[in-house]
Each structure stands twice: as structure tokens, then as C-alpha cells.
Amino acid sequence: MKKYKKQENIINSTRENIIDVASRLFSEYTYLGVSMSDIAKKVNITKAALYYHFRNKAEIYKKVLDKTYCELESSISKAFNERTIDKKLFKLIKNYLDFSFKEMNLIKTLMLKLSPSNSEINKHIFKLRERIINLVRPLVEEVLLNKKIAQVISGSLLTSLLIGMMDGLLLEYSLLNKKIDSEKLSRQIINILF
């Protein structure tokens, strides 16, 4: 039994290492700029060993995205610990911007989402984005109720506008290689949308 447990730990450790290395490569070179050979070389394993752990590059990329989006969800969720609705909203926007700008995989998925390169990955990205929308929407709806404008504006529409605005800013700042001032941008977004 101990032998099997040890082998299982080695396999899991190798898989995690592959995901970590692939994440760095995808962040630097994008999904399209990284091959299975590149990943295997950086992990210091053979391509055959890499294929033992993952069927293809898309499967590795989806695992990288899963990990990244879980970390984003965790970062966003910290906003719900704030006392007032206004502080929750500010912290949610700031955390989204800070995390996403730091995590280049998210910015690159936004760019990939815009291209028709791989429908399997695009579907996966949309599924992950839907989780983020479902996490953000209740807070947006609470803000609308608190400001007594829920009858005028749809919570779903405002959530889409909020996330779309943040994503657009992240893309713009990334493409222009500009540093982001998340506090200032968060205040401006709140002033525009709420």
C-alpha cells in the first residue's frame, strides 16, 4: 500500500509541476506560442512522459485556467468580508483588477477568447467566466437594491457591463504596457456604473 501511495504522490507532484511550468510558459508566450515539447523540456521530462499525464496541450491549458480562476474567485471572495456594501464593491473591483493584471494568463485568455482558435478552450473559458459572473452578480444586485435602482437596471446587465469594463481596461493597459492604478480605476468604475 505504501508503494502505491508513494507512486500516487509522485504522479500528483509531477502533474502539479507540469501545470506550474506550463502556466509560466503560457503567461510569457501565450497558448499558441507554447508546444508540448516546450513544456516537456522545461519540466525536464520526455514528451512521452508528458503525454502520460495529459492527453494534449489543451488539457494542460484548461488545468492552468482552472487553477488561475480558482485563485481569482478566492481573491474576489475576500471582498465579501468588508462591512459595508460600498466597501465590498470597491474591494471586489480592486481585487479583480489587481489579480487579473498580475496574472497574465487571465489577460491572455481574454485575448484568446476573442480569437476562434480552439472552440474547446473557448467553451472552457466561457464556463469559467460564468462562474465569475455568478460570484459577482449577487453583490451587484445588492448594490442596486441598496441604491433603490433595481427596478431601472438589470443586475445581470450591470454585472456584464462591470466585468466587460474591467476586462477592457485590463486588455488596454496590458497591450499598452501601462501600470494599473487599481484604486483610482475602481473609484472611476463605481462612479460611472453605480
JSON list of C-alpha atoms in Angstrom, two decimals, residues 22 25-36 38-39 57-58 61 105 108-109 111-119 121-122:
[
{"chain": "A", "resi": 22, "resn": "ALA", "atom": "CA", "xyz": [3.02, 25.43, -18.29]},
{"chain": "A", "resi": 25, "resn": "LEU", "atom": "CA", "xyz": [5.14, 29.43, -20.31]},
{"chain": "A", "resi": 26, "resn": "PHE", "atom": "CA", "xyz": [1.56, 30.33, -21.33]},
{"chain": "A", "resi": 27, "resn": "SER", "atom": "CA", "xyz": [1.85, 33.64, -19.45]},
{"chain": "A", "resi": 28, "resn": "GLU", "atom": "CA", "xyz": [5.00, 34.51, -21.30]},
{"chain": "A", "resi": 29, "resn": "TYR", "atom": "CA", "xyz": [4.34, 33.11, -24.78]},
{"chain": "A", "resi": 30, "resn": "THR", "atom": "CA", "xyz": [0.51, 32.61, -24.95]},
{"chain": "A", "resi": 31, "resn": "TYR", "atom": "CA", "xyz": [-1.28, 29.35, -25.58]},
{"chain": "A", "resi": 32, "resn": "LEU", "atom": "CA", "xyz": [-0.48, 29.37, -29.27]},
{"chain": "A", "resi": 33, "resn": "GLY", "atom": "CA", "xyz": [3.22, 30.09, -28.66]},
{"chain": "A", "resi": 34, "resn": "VAL", "atom": "CA", "xyz": [3.86, 27.04, -26.46]},
{"chain": "A", "resi": 35, "resn": "SER", "atom": "CA", "xyz": [4.23, 23.45, -27.64]},
{"chain": "A", "resi": 36, "resn": "MET", "atom": "CA", "xyz": [4.14, 20.17, -25.76]},
{"chain": "A", "resi": 38, "resn": "ASP", "atom": "CA", "xyz": [8.46, 23.29, -24.81]},
{"chain": "A", "resi": 39, "resn": "ILE", "atom": "CA", "xyz": [6.60, 22.15, -21.70]},
{"chain": "A", "resi": 57, "resn": "LYS", "atom": "CA", "xyz": [-1.84, 20.91, -24.71]},
{"chain": "A", "resi": 58, "resn": "ALA", "atom": "CA", "xyz": [-5.49, 21.95, -24.45]},
{"chain": "A", "resi": 61, "resn": "TYR", "atom": "CA", "xyz": [-4.14, 24.78, -20.56]},
{"chain": "A", "resi": 105, "resn": "ASN", "atom": "CA", "xyz": [-2.87, 34.08, -18.03]},
{"chain": "A", "resi": 108, "resn": "LYS", "atom": "CA", "xyz": [-4.14, 36.25, -22.38]},
{"chain": "A", "resi": 109, "resn": "THR", "atom": "CA", "xyz": [-7.37, 34.21, -22.05]},
{"chain": "A", "resi": 111, "resn": "MET", "atom": "CA", "xyz": [-7.29, 37.75, -25.98]},
{"chain": "A", "resi": 112, "resn": "LEU", "atom": "CA", "xyz": [-7.69, 34.06, -26.83]},
{"chain": "A", "resi": 113, "resn": "LYS", "atom": "CA", "xyz": [-11.42, 34.35, -26.20]},
{"chain": "A", "resi": 114, "resn": "LEU", "atom": "CA", "xyz": [-11.51, 36.94, -28.96]},
{"chain": "A", "resi": 115, "resn": "SER", "atom": "CA", "xyz": [-9.99, 34.53, -31.48]},
{"chain": "A", "resi": 116, "resn": "PRO", "atom": "CA", "xyz": [-11.68, 31.42, -32.91]},
{"chain": "A", "resi": 117, "resn": "SER", "atom": "CA", "xyz": [-8.54, 29.30, -32.46]},
{"chain": "A", "resi": 118, "resn": "ASN", "atom": "CA", "xyz": [-9.85, 26.48, -30.27]},
{"chain": "A", "resi": 119, "resn": "SER", "atom": "CA", "xyz": [-13.55, 26.03, -29.57]},
{"chain": "A", "resi": 121, "resn": "ILE", "atom": "CA", "xyz": [-10.77, 26.04, -24.88]},
{"chain": "A", "resi": 122, "resn": "ASN", "atom": "CA", "xyz": [-13.17, 28.89, -25.64]}
]
